[in-house]
Short mmCIF file of C-alpha atoms and ligand atoms in Angstrom, two decimals:
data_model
loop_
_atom_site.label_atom_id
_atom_site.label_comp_id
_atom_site.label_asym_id
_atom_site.label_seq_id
_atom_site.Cartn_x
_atom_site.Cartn_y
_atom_site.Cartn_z
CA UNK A 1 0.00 0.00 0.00
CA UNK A 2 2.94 2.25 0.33
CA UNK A 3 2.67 4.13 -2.92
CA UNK A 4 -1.28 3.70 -3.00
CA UNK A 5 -3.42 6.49 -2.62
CA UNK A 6 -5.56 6.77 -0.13
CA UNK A 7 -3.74 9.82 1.87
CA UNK A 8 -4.05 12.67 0.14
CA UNK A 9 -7.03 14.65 1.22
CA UNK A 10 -8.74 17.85 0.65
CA UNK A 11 -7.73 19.79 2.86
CA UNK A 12 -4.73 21.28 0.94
CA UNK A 13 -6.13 22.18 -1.96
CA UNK A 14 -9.46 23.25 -0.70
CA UNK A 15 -7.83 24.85 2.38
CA UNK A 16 -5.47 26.76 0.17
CA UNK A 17 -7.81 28.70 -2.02
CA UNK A 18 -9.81 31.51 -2.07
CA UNK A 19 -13.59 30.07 -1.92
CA UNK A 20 -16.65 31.98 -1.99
CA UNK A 21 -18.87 31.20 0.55
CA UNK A 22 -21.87 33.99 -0.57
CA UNK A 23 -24.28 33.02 -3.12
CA UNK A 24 -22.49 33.63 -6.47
CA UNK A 25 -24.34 35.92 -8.48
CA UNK A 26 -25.05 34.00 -12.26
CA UNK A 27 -25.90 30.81 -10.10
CA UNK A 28 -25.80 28.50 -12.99
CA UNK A 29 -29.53 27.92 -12.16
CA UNK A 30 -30.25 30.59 -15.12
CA UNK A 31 -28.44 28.90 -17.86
CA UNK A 32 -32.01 27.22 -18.57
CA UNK A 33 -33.21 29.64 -20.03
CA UNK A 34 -30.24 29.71 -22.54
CA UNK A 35 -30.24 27.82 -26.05
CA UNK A 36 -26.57 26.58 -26.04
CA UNK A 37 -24.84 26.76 -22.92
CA UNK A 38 -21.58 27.83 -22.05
CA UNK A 39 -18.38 25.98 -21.07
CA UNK A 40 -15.40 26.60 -19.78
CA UNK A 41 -12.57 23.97 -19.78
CA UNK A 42 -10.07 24.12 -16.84
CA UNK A 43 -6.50 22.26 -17.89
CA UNK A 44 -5.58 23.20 -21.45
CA UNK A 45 -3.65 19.86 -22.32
CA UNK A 46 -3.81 17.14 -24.35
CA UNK A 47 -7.10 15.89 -23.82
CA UNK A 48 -9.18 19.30 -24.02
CA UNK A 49 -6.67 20.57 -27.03
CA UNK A 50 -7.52 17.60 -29.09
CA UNK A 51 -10.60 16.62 -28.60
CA UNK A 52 -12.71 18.58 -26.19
CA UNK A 53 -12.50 22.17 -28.09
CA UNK A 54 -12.29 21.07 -31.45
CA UNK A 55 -16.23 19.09 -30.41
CA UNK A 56 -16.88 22.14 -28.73
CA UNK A 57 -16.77 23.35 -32.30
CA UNK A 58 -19.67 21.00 -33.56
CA UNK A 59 -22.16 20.61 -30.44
CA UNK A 60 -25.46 21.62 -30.58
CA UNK A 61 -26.47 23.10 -27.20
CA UNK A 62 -22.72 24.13 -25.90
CA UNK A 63 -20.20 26.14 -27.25
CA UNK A 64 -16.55 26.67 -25.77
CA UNK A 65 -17.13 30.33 -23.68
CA UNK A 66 -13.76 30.22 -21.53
CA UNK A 67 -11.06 28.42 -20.67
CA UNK A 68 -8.80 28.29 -17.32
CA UNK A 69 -5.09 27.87 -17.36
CA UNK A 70 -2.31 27.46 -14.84
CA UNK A 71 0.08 28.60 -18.16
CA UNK A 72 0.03 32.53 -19.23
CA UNK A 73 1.39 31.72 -22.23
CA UNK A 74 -1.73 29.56 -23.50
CA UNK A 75 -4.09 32.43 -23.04
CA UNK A 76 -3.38 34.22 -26.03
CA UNK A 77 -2.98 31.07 -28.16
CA UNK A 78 -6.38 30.40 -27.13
CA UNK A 79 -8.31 33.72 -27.41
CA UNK A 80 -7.38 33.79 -30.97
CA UNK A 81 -7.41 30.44 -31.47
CA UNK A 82 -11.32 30.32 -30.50
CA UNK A 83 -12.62 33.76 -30.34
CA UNK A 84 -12.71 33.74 -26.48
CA UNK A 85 -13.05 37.26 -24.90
CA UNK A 86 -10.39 38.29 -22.41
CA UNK A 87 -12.97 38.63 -19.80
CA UNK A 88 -13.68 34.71 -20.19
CA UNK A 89 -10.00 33.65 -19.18
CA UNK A 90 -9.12 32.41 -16.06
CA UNK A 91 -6.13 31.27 -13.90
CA UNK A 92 -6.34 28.95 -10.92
CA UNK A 93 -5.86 32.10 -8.42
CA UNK A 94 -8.67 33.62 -10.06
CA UNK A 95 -10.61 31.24 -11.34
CA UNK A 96 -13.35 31.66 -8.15
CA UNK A 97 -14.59 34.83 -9.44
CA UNK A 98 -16.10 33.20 -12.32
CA UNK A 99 -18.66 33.38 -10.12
CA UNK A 100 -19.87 36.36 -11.31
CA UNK A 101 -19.61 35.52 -15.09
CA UNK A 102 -23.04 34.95 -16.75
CA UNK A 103 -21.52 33.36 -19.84
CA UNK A 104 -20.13 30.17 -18.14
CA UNK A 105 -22.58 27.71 -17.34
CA UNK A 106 -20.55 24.66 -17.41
CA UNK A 107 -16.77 24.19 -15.59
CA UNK A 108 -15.33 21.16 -16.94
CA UNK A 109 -12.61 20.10 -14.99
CA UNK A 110 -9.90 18.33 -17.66
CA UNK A 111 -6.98 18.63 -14.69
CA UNK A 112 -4.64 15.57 -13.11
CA UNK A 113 -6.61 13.35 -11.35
CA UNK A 114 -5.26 14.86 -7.84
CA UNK A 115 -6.80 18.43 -8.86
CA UNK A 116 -10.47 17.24 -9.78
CA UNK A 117 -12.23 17.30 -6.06
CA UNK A 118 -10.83 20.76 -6.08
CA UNK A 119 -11.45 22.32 -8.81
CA UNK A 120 -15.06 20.57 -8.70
CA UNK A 121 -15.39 22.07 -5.96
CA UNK A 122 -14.50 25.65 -6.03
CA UNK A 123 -16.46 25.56 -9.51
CA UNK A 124 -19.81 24.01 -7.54
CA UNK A 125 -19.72 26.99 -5.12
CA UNK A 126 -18.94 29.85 -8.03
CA UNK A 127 -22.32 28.38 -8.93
CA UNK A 128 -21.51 26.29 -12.06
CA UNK A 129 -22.88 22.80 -13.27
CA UNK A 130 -19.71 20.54 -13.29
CA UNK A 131 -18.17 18.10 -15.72
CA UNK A 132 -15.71 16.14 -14.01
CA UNK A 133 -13.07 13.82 -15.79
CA UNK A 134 -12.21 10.58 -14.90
CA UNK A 135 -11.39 9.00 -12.27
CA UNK A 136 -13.53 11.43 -10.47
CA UNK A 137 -11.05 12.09 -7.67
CA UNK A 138 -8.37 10.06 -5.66
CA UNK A 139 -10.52 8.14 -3.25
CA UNK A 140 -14.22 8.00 -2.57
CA UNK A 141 -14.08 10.46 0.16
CA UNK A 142 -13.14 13.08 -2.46
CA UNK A 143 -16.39 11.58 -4.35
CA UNK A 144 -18.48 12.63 -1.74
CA UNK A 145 -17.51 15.70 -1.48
CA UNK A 146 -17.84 16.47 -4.65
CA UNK A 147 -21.09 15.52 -4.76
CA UNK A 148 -22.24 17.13 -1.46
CA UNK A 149 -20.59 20.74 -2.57
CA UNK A 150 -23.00 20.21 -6.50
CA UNK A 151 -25.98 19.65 -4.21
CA UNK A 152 -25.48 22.31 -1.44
CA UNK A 153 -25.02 24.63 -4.78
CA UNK A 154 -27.85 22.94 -6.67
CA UNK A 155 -25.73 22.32 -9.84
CA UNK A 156 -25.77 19.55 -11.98
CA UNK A 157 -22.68 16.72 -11.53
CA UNK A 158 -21.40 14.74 -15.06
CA UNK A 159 -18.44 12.56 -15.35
CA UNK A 160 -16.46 12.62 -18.59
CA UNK A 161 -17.42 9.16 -20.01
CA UNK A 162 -18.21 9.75 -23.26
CA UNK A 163 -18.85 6.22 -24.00
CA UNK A 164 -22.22 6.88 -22.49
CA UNK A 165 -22.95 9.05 -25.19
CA UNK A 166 -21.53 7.12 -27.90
CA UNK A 167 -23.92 4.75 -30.25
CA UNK A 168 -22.02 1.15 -29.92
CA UNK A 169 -21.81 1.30 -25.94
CA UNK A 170 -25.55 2.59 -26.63
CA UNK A 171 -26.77 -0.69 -28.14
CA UNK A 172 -24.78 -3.11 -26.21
CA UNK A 173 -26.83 -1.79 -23.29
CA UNK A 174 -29.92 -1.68 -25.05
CA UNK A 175 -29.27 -5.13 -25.96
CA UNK A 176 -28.27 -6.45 -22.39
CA UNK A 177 -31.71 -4.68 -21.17
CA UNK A 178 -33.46 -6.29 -24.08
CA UNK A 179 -32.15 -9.79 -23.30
CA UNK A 180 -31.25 -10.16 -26.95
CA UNK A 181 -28.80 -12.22 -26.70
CA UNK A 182 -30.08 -14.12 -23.31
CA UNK A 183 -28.82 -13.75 -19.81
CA UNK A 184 -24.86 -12.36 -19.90
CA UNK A 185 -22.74 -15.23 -18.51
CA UNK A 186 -19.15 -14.47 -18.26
CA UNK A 187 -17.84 -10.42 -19.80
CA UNK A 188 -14.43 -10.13 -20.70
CA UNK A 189 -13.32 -5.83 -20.62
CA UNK A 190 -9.60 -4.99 -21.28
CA UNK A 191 -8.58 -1.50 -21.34
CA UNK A 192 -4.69 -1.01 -21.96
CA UNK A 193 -1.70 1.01 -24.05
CA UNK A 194 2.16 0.84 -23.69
CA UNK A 195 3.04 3.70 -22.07
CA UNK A 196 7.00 4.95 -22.83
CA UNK A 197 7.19 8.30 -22.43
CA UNK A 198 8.58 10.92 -20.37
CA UNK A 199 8.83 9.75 -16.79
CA UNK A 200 8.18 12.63 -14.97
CA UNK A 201 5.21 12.94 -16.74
CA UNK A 202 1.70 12.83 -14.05
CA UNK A 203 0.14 9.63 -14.80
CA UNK A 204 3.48 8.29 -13.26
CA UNK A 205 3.50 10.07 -10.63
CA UNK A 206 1.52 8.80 -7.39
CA UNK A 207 0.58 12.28 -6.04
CA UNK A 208 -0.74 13.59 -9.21
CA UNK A 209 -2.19 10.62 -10.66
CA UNK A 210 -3.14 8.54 -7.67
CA UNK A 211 -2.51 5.28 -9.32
CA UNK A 212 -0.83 3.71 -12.54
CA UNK A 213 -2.91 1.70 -15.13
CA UNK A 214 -6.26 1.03 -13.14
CA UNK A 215 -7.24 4.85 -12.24
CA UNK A 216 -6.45 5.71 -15.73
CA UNK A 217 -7.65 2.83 -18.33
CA UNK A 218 -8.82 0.44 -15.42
CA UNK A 219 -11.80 2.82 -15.24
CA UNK A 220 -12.96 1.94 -18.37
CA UNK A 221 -12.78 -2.12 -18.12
CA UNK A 222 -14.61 -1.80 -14.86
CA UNK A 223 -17.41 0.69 -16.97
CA UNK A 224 -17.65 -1.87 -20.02
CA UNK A 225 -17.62 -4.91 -17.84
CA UNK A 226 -20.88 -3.45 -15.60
CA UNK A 227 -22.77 -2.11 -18.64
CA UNK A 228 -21.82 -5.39 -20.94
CA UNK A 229 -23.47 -7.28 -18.33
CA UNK A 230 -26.02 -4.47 -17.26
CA UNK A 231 -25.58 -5.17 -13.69
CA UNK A 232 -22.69 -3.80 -10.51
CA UNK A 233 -20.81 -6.23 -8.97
CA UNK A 234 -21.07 -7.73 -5.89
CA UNK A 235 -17.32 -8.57 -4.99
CA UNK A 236 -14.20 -8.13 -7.06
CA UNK A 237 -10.34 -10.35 -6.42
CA UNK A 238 -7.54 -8.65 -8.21
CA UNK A 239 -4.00 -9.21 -8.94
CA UNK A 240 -1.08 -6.60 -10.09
CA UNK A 241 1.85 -7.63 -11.86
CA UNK A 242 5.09 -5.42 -12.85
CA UNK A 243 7.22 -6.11 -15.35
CA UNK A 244 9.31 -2.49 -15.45
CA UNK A 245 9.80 -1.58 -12.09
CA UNK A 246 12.33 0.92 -13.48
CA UNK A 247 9.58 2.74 -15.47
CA UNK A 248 6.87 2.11 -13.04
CA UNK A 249 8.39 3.35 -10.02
CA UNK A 250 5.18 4.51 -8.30
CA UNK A 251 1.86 3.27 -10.06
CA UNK A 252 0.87 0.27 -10.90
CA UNK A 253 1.72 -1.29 -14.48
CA UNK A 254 -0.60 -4.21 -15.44
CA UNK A 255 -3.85 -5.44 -12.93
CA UNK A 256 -6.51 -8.14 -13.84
CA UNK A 257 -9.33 -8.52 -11.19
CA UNK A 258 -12.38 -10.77 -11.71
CA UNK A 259 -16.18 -9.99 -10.54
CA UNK A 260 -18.92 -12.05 -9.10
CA UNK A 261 -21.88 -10.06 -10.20
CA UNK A 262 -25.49 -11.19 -8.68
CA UNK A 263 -27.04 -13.72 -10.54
CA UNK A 264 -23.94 -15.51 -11.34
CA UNK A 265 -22.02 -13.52 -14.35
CA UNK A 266 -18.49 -14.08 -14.19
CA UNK A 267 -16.00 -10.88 -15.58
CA UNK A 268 -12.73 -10.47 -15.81
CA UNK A 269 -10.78 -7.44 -16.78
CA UNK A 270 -7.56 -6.32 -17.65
CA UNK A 271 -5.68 -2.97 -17.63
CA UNK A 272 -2.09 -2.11 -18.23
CA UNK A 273 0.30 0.75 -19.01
CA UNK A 274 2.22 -1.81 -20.69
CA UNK A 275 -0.03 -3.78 -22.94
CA UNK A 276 -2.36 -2.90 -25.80
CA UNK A 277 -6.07 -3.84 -25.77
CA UNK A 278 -9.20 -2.46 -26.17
CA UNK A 279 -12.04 -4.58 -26.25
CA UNK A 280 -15.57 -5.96 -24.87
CA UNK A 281 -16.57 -9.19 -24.86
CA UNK A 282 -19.60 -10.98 -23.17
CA UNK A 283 -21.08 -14.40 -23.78
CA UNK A 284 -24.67 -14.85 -22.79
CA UNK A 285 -26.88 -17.79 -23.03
CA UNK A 286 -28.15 -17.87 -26.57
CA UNK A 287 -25.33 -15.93 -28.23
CA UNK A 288 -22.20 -12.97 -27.80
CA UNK A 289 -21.57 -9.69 -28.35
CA UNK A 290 -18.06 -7.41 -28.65
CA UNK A 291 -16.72 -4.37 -29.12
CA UNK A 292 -12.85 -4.25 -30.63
CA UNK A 293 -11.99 -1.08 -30.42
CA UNK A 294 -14.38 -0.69 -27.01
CA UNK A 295 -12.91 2.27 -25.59
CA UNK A 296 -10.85 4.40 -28.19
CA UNK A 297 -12.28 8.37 -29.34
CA UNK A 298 -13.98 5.62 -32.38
CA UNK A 299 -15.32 4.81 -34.44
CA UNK A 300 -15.43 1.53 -32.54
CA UNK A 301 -16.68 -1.62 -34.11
CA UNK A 302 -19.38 -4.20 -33.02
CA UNK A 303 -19.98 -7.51 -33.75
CA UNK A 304 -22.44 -10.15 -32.73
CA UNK A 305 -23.40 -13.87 -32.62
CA UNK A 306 -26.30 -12.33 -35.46
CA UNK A 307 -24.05 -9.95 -37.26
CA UNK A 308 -22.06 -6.86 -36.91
CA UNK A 309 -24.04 -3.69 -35.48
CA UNK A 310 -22.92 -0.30 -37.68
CA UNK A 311 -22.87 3.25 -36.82
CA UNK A 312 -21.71 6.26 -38.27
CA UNK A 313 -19.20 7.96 -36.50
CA UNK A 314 -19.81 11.52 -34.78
CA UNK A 315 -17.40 13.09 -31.95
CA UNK A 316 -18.04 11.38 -28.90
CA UNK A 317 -17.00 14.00 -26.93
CA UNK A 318 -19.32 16.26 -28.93
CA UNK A 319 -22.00 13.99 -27.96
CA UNK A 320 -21.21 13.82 -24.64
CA UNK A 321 -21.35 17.53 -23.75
CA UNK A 322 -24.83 18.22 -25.95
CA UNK A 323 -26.08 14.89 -23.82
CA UNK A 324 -25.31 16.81 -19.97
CA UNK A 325 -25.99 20.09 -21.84
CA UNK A 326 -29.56 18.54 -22.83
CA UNK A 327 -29.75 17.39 -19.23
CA UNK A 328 -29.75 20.84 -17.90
CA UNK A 329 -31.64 22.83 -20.37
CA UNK A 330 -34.49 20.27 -21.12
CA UNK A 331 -33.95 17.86 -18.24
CA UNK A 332 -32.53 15.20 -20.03
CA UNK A 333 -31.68 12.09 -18.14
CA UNK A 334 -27.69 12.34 -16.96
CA UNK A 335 -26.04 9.84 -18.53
CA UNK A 336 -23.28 9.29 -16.27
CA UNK A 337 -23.75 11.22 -13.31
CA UNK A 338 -21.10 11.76 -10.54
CA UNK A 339 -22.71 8.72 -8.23
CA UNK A 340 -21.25 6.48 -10.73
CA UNK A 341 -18.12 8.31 -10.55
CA UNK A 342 -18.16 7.46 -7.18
CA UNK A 343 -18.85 3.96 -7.82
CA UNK A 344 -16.15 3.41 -9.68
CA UNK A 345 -14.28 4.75 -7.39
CA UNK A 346 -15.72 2.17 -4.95
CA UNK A 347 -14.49 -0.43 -7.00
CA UNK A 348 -11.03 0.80 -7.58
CA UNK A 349 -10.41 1.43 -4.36
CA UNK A 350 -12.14 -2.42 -3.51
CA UNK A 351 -9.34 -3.70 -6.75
CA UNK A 352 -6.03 -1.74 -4.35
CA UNK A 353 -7.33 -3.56 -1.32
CA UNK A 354 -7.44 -6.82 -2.93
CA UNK A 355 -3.87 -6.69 -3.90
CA UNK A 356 -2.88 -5.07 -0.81
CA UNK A 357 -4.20 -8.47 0.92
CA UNK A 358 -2.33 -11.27 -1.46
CA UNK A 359 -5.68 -11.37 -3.85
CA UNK A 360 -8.49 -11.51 -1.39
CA UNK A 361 -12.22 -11.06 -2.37
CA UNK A 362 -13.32 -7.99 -1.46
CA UNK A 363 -17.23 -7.77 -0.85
CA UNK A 364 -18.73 -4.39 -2.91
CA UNK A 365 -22.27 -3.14 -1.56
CA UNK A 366 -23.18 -0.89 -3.94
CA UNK A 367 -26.94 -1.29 -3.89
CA UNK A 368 -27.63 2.41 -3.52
CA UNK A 369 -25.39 3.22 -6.72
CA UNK A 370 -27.73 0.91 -9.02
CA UNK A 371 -26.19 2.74 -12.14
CA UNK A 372 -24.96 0.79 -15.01
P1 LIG B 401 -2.33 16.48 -19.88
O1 LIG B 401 -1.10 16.15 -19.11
O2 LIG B 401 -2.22 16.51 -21.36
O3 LIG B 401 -2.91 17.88 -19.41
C1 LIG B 401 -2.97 18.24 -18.05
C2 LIG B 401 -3.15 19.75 -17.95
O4 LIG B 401 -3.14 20.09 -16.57
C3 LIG B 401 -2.02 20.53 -18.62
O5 LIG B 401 -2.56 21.64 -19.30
C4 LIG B 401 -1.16 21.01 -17.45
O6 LIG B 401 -0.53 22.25 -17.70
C5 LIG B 401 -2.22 21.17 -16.36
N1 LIG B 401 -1.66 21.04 -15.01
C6 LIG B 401 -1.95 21.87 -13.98
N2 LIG B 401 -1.29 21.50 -12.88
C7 LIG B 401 -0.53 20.45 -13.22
C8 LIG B 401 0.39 19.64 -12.50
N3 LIG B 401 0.62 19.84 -11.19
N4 LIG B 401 0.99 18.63 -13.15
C9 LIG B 401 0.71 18.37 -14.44
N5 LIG B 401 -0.15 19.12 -15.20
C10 LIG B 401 -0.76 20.13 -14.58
O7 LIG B 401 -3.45 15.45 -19.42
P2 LIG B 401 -4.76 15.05 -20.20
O8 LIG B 401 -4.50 13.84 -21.01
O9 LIG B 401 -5.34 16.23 -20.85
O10 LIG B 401 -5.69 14.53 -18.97
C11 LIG B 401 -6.37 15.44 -18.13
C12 LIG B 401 -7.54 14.70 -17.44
O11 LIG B 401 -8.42 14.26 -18.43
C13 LIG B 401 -7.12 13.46 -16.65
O12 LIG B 401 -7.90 13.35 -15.50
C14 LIG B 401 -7.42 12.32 -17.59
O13 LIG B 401 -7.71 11.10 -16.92
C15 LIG B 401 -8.61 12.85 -18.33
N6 LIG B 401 -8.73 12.30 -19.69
C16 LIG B 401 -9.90 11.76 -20.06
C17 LIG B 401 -10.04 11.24 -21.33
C18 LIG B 401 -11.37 10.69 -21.76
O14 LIG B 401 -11.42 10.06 -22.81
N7 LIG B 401 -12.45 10.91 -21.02
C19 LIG B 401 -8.98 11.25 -22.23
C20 LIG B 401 -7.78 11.83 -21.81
C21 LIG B 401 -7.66 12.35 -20.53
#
């Protein structure tokens, strides 16, 4: 457990900003009355250069109003890049008194894992819905108080899993809730890349990241493997196994864990920093269905025991946003709201303490998170 987790707490980062305790005065609650909403992404790297802003660029009911950066030089880039007025630009000193700016509706918090609770947090009391990206936070305390600071605001809460969103993940749950294919017995979810780059970098880097492989692509085997079987688990064993210690100095490199889920489903999943895969797999009584790619920015591919399922390919990230932007302006259901952030976090933390014991089964009781 020594590189695990489970210490870092709140307290810094919450307890070394500026937060507004006063109403904030454009409480998010008026964004309804908006057509498109407005969003501001806070962490301008890879992830919201390459594919959040550019399907900021095609959504229907958001548009990219602002942007916060820790990086002065990125501001200007920015501006121009995407028309954003000067008043829209934020750095994390400031970033609290966005408060009092009526064009940002939505914070969407794109930061190192270790920076979500906070940033969630101060943008829940400025008065802003909240898109938080995965894993929601370091440890399920953090969850909760994410969660407790969007409802004492009375903003909405959305995780960044776009798979929700997209059309393939779409029908494999429509077809688990269908029963097409019979009851799922055994799911197979593997979510994995070879990392090899700079070692500094914050994925390998326990403080930052708060774990290797599993908080990063583990959270999307544990996703496929609940909604490819359309049910949460009721106990998980896992198992970690290092190959580059050198490399890997903090965070773990490859873990498999297997799941008893209620009625008898057996899944296993895989997730490494030093592997490739990307797939869904589950075998049900009167037939199968995969995704290979499962979890990839698509399109992903689907194929059955009747045939392969085709979509045509749209920005999942695009889709994502209009979906929680449809959820606030026309009360939408939220796809993946931050309770199942949580749970995943449940699990996670369930997969560390498994290891940490040699491999023992660790019971989940997640009945009150019945989201798949
Ligand atoms: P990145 O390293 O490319 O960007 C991180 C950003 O945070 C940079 O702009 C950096 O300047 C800023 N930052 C502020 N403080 C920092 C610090 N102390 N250390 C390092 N960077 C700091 O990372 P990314 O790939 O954009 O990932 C950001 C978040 O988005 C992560 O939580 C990641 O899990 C998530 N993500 C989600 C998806 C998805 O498909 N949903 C894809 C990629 C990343």
């Amino acid at each position: 457990m020594r590189r695990r987790r489970f210490n870092q707490t709140l307290a810094k980062g919450i307890g070394g900003a500026t937060l507004i305790s006063a109403m904030p005065l454009s409480c998010a609650m008026g964004s309804q009355q908006k057509n498109k909403l407005g969003i501001a992404l806070v962490g301008l790297g890879s992830y919201s250069t390459y594919q959040l802003a550019p399907a900021l660029q095609q959504s229907e009911y958001c548009y990219l109003a602002g942007v916060v950066t820790g990086t002065p030089a990125k501001e200007n880039i920015w501006a121009k890049k995407y028309n954003i007025p000067q008043k829209n630009i934020y750095n994390y000193q400031n970033f609290d008194t966005i408060a009092n700016n009526e064009d940002i509706d939505v914070v969407y918090v794109v930061l190192p894992n270790s920076m979500h609770a906070e940033f969630s947090i101060r943008a829940a009391r400025a008065g802003k819905h909240v898109i938080c990206e995965k894993p929601m936070a370091l440890n399920v305390a953090e969850c909760d108080e994410i969660i407790q600071a969007c409802k004492e605001a009375g903003v909405k809460l959305g995780m960044g899993y776009r798979l929700h969103s997209e059309p393939y993940t779409q029908q494999i749950k429509t077809f688990v809730q269908e029963n097409t294919f019979g009851n799922p017995l055994f799911v197979n979810a593997e979510a994995a890349y070879i990392s090899r780059g700079n070692p500094d970098q914050w994925r390998l880097d326990i403080k930052r990241s708060g774990g290797g492989a599993l908080m990063n692509m583990g959270v999307y085997s544990i996703q496929s493997a609940i909604y490819g079987c359309g049910m949460n688990p009721v106990s998980v064993s896992a198992q970690e196994f290092s190959t580059r210690p050198e490399y890997f100095k903090e965070t773990d490199e490859t873990i498999t864990a297997q799941f008893e889920f209620p009625n008898g489903t057996v899944g296993q999943i895989m997730t490494s920093h030093n592997a490739s895969a990307n797939r869904l797999y589950v075998s049900c009584s009167r037939g199968w269905m995969e995704l290979q790619p499962a979890n990839s920015y698509g399109p992903l591919k689907g194929n059955t025991s009747k045939g392969p399922v085709s979509f045509p390919h749209e920005s999942q990230q695009k889709l994502q946003m209009d979906d929680f932007s449809k959820h606030i302006l026309k009360g939408a259901p939220n796809l993946a709201p931050g309770e199942m952030g949580k749970r995943d976090m449940i699990i996670v933390e369930a997969i560390y303490a498994s290891i940490a014991s040699g491999g023992k089964k660790q019971n989940l009781n997640l009945g009150s998170l019945g989201l798949v």
